[in-house]
Short mmCIF file of C-alpha atoms in Angstrom, two decimals:
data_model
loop_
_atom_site.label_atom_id
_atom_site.label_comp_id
_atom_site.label_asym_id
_atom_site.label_seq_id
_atom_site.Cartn_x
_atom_site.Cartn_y
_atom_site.Cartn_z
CA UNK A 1 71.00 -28.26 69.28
CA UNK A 2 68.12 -28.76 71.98
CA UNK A 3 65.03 -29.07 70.95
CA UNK A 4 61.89 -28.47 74.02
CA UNK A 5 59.02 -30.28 72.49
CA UNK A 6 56.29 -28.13 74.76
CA UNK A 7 52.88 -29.02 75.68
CA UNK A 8 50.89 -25.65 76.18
CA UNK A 9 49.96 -25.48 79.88
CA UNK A 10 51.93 -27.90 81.21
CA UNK A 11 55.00 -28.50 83.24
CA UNK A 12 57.24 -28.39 80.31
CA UNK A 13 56.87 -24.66 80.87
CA UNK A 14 59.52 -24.77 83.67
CA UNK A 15 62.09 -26.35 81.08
CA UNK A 16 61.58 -23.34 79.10
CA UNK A 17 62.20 -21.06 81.57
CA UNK A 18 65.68 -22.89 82.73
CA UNK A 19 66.84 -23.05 79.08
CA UNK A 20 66.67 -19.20 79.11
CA UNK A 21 68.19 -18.52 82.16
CA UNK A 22 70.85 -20.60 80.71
CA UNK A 23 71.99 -18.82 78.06
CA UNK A 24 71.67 -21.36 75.53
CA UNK A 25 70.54 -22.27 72.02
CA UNK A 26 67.79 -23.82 71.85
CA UNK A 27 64.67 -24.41 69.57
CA UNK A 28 60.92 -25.07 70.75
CA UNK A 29 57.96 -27.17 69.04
CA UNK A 30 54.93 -26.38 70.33
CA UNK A 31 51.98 -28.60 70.81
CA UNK A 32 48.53 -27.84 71.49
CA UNK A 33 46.10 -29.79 73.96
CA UNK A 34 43.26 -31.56 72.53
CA UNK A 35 40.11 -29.09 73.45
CA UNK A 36 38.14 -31.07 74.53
CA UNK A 37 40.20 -34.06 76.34
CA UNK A 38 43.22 -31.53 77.82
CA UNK A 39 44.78 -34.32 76.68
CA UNK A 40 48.36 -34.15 74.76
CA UNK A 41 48.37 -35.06 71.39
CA UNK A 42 49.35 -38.23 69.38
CA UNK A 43 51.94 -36.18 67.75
CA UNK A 44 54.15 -36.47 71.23
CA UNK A 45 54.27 -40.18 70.85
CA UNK A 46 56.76 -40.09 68.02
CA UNK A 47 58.92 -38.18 70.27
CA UNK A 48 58.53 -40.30 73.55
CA UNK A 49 57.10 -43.98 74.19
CA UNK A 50 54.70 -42.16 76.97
CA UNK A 51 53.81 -39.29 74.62
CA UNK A 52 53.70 -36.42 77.38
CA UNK A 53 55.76 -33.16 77.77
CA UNK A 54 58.44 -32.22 78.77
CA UNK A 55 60.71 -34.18 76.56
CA UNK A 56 64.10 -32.57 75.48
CA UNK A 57 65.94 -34.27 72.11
CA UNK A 58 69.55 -33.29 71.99
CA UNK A 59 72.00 -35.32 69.38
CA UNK A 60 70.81 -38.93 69.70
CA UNK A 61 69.55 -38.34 73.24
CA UNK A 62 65.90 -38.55 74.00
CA UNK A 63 65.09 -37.21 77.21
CA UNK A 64 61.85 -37.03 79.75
CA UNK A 65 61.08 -36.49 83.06
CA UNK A 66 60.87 -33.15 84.71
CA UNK A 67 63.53 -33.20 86.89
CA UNK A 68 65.81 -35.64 85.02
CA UNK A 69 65.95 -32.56 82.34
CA UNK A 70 66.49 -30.20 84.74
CA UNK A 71 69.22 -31.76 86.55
CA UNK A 72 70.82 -32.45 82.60
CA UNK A 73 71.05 -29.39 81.07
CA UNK A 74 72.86 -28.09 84.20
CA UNK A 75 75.21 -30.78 84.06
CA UNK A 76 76.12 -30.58 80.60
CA UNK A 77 74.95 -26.70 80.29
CA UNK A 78 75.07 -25.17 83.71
CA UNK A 79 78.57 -24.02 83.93
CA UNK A 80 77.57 -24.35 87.65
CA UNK A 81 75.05 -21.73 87.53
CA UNK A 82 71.87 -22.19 89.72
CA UNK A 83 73.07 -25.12 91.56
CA UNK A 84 74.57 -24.39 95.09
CA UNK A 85 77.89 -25.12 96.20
CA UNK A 86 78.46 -29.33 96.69
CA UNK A 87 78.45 -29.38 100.71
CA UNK A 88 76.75 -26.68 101.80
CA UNK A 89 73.54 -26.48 103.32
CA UNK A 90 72.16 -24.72 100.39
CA UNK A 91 72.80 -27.23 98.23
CA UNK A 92 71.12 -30.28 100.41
CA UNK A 93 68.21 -27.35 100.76
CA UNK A 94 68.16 -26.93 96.77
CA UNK A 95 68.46 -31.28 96.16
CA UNK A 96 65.35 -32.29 98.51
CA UNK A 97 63.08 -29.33 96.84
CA UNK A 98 64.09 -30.30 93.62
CA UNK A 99 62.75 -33.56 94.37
CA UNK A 100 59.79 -32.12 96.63
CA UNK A 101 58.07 -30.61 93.53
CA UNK A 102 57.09 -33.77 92.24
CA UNK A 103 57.41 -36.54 94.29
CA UNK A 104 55.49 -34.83 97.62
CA UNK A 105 53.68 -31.88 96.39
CA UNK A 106 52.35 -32.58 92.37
CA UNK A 107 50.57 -36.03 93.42
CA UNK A 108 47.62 -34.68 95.25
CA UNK A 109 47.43 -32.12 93.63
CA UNK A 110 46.84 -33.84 90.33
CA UNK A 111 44.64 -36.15 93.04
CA UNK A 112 42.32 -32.72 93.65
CA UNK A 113 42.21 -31.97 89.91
CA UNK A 114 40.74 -35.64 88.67
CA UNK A 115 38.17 -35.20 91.69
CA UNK A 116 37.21 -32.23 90.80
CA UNK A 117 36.18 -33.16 87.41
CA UNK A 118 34.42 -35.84 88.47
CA UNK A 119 32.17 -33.63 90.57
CA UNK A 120 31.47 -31.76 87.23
CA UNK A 121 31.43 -34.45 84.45
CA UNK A 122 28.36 -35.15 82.53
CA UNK A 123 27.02 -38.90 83.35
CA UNK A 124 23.62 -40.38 84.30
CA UNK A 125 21.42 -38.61 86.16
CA UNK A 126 21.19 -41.98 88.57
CA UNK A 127 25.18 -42.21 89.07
CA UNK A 128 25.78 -38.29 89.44
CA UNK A 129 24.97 -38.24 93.20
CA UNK A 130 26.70 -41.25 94.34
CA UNK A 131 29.87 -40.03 91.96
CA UNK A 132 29.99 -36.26 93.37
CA UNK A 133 29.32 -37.97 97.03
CA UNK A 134 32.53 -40.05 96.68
CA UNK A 135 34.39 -37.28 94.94
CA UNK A 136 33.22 -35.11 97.61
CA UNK A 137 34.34 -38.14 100.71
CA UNK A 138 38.01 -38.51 98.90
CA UNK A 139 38.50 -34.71 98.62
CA UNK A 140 37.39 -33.81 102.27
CA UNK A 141 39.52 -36.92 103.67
CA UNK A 142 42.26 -37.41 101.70
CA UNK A 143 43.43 -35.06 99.27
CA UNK A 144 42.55 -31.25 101.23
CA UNK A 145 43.73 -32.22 104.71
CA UNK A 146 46.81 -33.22 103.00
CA UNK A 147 47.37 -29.85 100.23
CA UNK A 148 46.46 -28.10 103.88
CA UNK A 149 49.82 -29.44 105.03
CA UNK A 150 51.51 -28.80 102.11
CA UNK A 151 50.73 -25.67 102.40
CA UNK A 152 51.36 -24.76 105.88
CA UNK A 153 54.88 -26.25 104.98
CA UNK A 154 55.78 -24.48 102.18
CA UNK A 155 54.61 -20.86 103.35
CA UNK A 156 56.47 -21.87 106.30
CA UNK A 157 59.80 -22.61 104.20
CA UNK A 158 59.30 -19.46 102.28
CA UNK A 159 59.36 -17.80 105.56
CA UNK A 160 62.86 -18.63 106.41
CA UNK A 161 64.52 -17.41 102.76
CA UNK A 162 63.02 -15.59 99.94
CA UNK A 163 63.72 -18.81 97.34
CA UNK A 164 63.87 -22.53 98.25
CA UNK A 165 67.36 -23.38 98.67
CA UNK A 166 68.36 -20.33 100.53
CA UNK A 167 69.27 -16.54 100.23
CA UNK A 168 69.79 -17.22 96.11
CA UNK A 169 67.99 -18.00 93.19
CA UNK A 170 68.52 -21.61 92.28
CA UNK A 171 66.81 -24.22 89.88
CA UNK A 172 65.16 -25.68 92.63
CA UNK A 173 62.65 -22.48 92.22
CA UNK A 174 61.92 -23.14 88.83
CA UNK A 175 61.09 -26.66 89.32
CA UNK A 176 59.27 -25.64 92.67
CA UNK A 177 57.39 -22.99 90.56
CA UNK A 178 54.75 -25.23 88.96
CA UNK A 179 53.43 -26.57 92.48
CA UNK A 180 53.45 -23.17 93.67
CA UNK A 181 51.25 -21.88 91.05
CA UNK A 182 49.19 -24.95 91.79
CA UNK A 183 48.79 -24.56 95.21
CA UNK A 184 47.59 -20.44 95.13
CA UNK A 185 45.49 -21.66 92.91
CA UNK A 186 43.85 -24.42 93.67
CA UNK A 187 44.28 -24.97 97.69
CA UNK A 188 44.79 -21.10 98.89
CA UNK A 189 48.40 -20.46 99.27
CA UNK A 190 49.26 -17.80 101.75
CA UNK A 191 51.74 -14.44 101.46
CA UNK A 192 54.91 -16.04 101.21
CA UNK A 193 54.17 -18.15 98.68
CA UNK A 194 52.09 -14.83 96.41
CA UNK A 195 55.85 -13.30 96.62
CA UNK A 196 57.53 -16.09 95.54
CA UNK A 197 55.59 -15.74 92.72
CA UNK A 198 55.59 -12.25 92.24
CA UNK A 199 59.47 -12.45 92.44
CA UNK A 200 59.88 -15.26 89.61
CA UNK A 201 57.29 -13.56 87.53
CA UNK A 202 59.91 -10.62 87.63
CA UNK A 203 62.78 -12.64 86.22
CA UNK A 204 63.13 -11.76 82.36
CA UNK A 205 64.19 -14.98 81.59
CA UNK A 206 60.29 -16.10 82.95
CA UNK A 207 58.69 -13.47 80.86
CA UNK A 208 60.77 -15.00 77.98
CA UNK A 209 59.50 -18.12 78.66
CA UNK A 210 55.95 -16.96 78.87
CA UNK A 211 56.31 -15.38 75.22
CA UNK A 212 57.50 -18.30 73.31
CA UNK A 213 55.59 -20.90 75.47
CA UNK A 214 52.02 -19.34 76.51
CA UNK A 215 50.94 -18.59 79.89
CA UNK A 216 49.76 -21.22 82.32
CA UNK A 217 46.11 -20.34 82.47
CA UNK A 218 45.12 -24.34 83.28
CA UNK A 219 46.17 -22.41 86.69
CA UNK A 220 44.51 -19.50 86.61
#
């Protein structure tokens, strides 16, 4: 059996939503973030060395890492579902998003989120202007000219083919997902990327997710 061990709004939420789409048995323990820290809970260190989410346990296998677990349970689950065809374009197309979500488009974006909390955290009246005015330098410099790109490319990509990988639905989307919901979010996504959305937030297998996970409202 395959147990999710799920962090509330987080990117474990994608794992969820793959699992269902699958077809298969699975069970989910949930875990709540500390209130005040966001932070995941101790409890997630008896599961994995780095205690964050998403780890999957199947059998003796422990398992982390976004897109390791993605690209898992289709090997051993899939049946060959949402993967393209080995070859095609589509499936070159569905391999470099799958490894866009989190190596190109998650960094800065986690980049814009730390910032951002600087610029709000309680601290010395003294240090609060030169910590907002460096907050403020790195965001304008570094992290929003660079989401701006990100952007431009993605709505761009969406423009060519309703999902990532091409005219079908693939797991490259769900991984892609997360980002996306980042990116309207946070840096002002544009129409292609609001129906991408709209279309995955369609899917029951999504919704079903949603119920026994919890919305992502950390994006909201």
């Amino acid at each position: 059996m395959i147990t999710l061990h799920h962090l509330e709004n987080s990117r474990s939420h994608r794992i969820l939503w793959l699992l269902e789409e699958l077809h298969v048995s699975y069970e989910v323990r949930r875990y709540a973030r500390d209130p005040k820290t966001s932070l995941a809970p101790p409890e997630l260190l008896r599961v994995h060395p780095l205690g964050k989410s998403p780890v999957i346990t199947e059998g003796d296998l422990t398992l982390a890492e976004s897109g390791a677990i993605v690209e898992y349970l289709l090997e051993r689950h899939g049946q060959g579902a949402l993967v393209p065809v080995a070859g095609s374009p589509e499936r070159l197309r569905y391999t470099y998003w799958l490894h866009f979500a989190e190596g190109t488009a998650m960094p800065p974006l986690l980049m814009k989120l730390v910032f951002s909390r600087i610029e709000k955290a309680p601290m010395p009246f003294f240090a609060r202007p030169i910590a907002r005015a460096i907050a403020s330098k790195v965001k304008g410099h570094l992290i929003d000219p660079n989401l701006g790109r990100i952007v431009a490319y993605v709505e761009a990509e969406l423009g060519r083919s309703d999902w990532f990988a091409g005219p079908a639905f693939s797991a490259a989307d769900i991984q892609m997902s997360f980002p996306v919901e980042a990116l309207v979010a946070r840096a002002g996504g544009g129409a292609n990327m609001k129906g991408f959305l709209e279309r995955i937030h369609l899917r029951p297998a999504y919704a079903k997710a949603v119920e026994m996970g919890g919305e992502l409202s950390m994006l909201r």
